PDB file of C-alpha atoms in Angstrom:
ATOM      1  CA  UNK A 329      15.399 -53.859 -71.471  1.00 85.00           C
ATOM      2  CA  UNK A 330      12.571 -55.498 -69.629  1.00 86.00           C
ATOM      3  CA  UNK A 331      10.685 -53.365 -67.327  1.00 86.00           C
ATOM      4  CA  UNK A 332      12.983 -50.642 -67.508  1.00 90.00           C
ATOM      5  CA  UNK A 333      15.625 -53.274 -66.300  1.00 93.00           C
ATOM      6  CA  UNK A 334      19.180 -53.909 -67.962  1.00 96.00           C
ATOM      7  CA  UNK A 335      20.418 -57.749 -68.619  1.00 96.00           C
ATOM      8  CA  UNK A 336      23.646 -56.927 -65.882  1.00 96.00           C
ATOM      9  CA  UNK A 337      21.010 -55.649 -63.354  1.00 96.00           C
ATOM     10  CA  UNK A 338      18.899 -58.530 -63.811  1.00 96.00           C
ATOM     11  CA  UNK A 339      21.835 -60.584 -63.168  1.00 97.00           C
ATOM     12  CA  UNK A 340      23.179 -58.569 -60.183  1.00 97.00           C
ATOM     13  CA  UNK A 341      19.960 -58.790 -58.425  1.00 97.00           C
ATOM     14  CA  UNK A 342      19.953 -62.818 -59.245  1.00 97.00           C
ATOM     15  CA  UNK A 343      23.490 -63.313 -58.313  1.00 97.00           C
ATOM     16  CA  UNK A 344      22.313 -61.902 -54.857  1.00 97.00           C
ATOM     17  CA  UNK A 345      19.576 -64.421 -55.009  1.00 97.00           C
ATOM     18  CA  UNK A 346      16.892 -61.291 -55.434  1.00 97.00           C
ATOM     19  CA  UNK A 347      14.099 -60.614 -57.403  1.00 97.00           C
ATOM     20  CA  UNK A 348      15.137 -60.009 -60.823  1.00 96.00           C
ATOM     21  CA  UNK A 349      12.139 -57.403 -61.460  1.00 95.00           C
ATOM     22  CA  UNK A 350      12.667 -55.580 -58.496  1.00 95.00           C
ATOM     23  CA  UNK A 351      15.849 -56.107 -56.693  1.00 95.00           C
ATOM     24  CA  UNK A 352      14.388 -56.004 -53.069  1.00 95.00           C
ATOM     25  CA  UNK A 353      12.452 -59.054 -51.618  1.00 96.00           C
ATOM     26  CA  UNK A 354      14.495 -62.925 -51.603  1.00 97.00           C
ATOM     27  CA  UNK A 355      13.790 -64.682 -54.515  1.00 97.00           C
ATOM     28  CA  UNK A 356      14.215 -68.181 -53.053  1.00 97.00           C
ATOM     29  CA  UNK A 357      12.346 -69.320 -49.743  1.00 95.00           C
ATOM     30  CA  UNK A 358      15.095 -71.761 -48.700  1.00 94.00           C
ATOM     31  CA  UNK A 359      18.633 -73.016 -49.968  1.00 95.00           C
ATOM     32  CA  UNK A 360      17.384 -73.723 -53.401  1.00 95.00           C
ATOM     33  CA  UNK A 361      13.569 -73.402 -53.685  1.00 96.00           C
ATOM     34  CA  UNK A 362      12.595 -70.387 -55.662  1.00 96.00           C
ATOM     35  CA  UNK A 363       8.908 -68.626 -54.300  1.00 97.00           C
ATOM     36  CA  UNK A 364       5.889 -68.689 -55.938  1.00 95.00           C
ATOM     37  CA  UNK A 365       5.889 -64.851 -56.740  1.00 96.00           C
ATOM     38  CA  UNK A 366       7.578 -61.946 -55.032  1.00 96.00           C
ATOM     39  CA  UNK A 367       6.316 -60.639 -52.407  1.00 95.00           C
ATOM     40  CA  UNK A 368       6.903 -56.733 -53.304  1.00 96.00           C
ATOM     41  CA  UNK A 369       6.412 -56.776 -56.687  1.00 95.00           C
ATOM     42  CA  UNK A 370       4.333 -59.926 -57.316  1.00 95.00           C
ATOM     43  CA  UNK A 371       6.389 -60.979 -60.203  1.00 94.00           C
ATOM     44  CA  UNK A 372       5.605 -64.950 -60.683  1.00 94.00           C
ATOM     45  CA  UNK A 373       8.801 -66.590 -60.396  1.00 95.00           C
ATOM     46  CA  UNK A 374       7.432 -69.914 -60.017  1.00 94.00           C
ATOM     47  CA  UNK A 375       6.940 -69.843 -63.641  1.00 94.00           C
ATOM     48  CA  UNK A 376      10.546 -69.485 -64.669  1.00 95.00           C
ATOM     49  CA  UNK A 377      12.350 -72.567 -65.098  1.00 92.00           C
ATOM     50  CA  UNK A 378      15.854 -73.067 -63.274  1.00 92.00           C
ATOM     51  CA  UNK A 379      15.688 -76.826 -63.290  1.00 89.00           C
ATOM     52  CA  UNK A 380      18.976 -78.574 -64.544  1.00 93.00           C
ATOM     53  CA  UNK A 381      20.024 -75.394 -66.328  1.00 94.00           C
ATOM     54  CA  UNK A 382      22.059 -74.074 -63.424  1.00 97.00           C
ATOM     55  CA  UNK A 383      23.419 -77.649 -62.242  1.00 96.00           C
ATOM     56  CA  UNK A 384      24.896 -77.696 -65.595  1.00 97.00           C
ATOM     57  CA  UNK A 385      26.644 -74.056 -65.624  1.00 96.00           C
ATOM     58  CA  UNK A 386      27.696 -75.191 -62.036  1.00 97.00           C
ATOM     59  CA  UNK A 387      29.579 -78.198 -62.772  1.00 95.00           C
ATOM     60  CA  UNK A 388      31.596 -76.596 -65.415  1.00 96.00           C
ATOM     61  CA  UNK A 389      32.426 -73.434 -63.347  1.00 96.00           C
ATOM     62  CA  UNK A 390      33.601 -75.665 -60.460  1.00 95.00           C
ATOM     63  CA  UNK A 391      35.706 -77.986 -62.922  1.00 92.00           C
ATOM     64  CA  UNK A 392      36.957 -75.137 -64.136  1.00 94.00           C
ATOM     65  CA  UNK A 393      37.878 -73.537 -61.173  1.00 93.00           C
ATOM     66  CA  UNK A 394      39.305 -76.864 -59.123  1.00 93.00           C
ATOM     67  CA  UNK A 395      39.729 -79.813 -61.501  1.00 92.00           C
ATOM     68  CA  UNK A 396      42.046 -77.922 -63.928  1.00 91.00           C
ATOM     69  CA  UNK A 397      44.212 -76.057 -61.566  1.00 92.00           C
ATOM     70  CA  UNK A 398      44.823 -79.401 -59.740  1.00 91.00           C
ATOM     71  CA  UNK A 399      45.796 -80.609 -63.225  1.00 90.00           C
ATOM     72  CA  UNK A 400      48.093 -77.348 -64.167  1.00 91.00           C
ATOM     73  CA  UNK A 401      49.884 -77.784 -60.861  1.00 90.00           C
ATOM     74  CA  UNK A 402      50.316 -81.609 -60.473  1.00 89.00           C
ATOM     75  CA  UNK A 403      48.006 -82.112 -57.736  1.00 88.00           C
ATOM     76  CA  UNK A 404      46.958 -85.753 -59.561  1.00 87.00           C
ATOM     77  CA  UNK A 405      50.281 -86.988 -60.403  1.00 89.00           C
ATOM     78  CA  UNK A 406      52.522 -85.807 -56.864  1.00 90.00           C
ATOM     79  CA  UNK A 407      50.046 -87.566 -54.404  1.00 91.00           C
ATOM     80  CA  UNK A 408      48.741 -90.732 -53.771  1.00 93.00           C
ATOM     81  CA  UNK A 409      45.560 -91.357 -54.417  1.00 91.00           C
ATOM     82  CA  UNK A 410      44.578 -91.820 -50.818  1.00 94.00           C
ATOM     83  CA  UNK A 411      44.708 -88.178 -50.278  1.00 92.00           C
ATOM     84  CA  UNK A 412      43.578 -86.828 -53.642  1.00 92.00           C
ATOM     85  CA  UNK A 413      40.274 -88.454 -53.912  1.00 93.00           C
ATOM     86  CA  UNK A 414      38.947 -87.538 -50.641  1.00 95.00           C
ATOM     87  CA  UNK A 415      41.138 -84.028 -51.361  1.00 93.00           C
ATOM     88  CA  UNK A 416      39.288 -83.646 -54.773  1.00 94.00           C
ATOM     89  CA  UNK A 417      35.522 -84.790 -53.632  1.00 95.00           C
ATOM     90  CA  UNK A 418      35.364 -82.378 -50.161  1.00 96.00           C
ATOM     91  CA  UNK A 419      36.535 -79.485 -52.602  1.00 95.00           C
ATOM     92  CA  UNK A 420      34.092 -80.268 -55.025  1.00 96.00           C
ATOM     93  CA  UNK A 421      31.204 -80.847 -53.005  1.00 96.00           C
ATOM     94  CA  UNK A 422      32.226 -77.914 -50.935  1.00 97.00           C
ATOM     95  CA  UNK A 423      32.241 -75.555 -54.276  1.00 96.00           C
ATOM     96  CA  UNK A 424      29.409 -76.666 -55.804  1.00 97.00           C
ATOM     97  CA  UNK A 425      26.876 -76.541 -52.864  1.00 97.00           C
ATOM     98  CA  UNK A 426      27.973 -73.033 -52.137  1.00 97.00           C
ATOM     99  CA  UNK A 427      27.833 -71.873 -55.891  1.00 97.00           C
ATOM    100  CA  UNK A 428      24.853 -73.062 -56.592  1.00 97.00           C
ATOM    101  CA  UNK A 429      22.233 -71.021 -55.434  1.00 97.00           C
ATOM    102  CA  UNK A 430      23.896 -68.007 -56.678  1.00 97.00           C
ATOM    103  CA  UNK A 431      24.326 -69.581 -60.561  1.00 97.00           C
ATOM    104  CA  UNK A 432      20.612 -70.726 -59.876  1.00 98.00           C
ATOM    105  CA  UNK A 433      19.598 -66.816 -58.903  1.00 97.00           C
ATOM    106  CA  UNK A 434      21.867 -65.599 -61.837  1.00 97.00           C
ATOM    107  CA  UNK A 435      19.764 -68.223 -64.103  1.00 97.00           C
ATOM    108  CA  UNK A 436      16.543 -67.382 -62.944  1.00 97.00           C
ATOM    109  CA  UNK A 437      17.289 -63.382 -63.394  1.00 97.00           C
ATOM    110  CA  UNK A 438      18.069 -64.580 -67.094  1.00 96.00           C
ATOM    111  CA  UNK A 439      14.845 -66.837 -67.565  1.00 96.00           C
ATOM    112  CA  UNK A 440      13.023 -63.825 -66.465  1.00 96.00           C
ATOM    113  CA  UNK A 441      14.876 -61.144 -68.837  1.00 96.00           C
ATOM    114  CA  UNK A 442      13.796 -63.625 -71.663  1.00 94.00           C
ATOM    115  CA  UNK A 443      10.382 -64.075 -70.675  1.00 92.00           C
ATOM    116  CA  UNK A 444      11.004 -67.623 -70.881  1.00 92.00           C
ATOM    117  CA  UNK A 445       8.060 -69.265 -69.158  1.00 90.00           C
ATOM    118  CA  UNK A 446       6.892 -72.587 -68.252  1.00 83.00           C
ATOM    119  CA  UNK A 447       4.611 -74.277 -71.081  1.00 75.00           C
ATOM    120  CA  UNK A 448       1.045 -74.971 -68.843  1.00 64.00           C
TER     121      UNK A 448
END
């Protein structure tokens, strides 16, 4: 535990894009842009990195979750490629822009539970 705080709370609280620490003030000041430090508990999230971390975890959960069900069901090999491409990008661009700033939340809620800070 980390201030009294369990790993699955941290990640509850990051999943809804909250302070990890304390769960009640927005821990991003935009779509993607995480604030300097929280403004009820004054935690420094800044510090926490949650660069390419959650692209990463983002790109696999969204060719998990479209790019091998389209494979299981024969989306690639029934159509014609004029409507699977444009098909395949919209869902995937779609996905990942609206998964993203939760996985990012979730990571940042795990950088915290670490401690793993920025080198300065």
């Amino acid at each position: 535990m980390r201030n009294g705080v369990k790993l699955t709370t941290a990640l509850l609280r990051g999943l809804q894009r909250k302070c990890p620490c304390c769960g009640e003030a927005p821990a991003f000041r935009g779509y993607l842009k995480v604030v300097d430090a929280c403004s009820h508990c004054q935690t420094p999230l800044s510090l926490y990195p949650t660069d390419d971390g959650p692209a990463y975890v983002t790109m696999i959960l969204v060719g998990h979750l479209i790019i091998a069900p389209a494979f299981m069901f024969g989306f690639f090999y029934e159509y014609p490629l004029q409507v699977v491409v444009p098909t395949m990008v919209i869902s995937l661009g779609l996905v990942t822009m609206a998964a993203l700033p939760y996985v990012k939340g979730a990571f940042l809620s795990l950088m915290w539970y670490l401690g793993l800070k920025q080198a300065r």
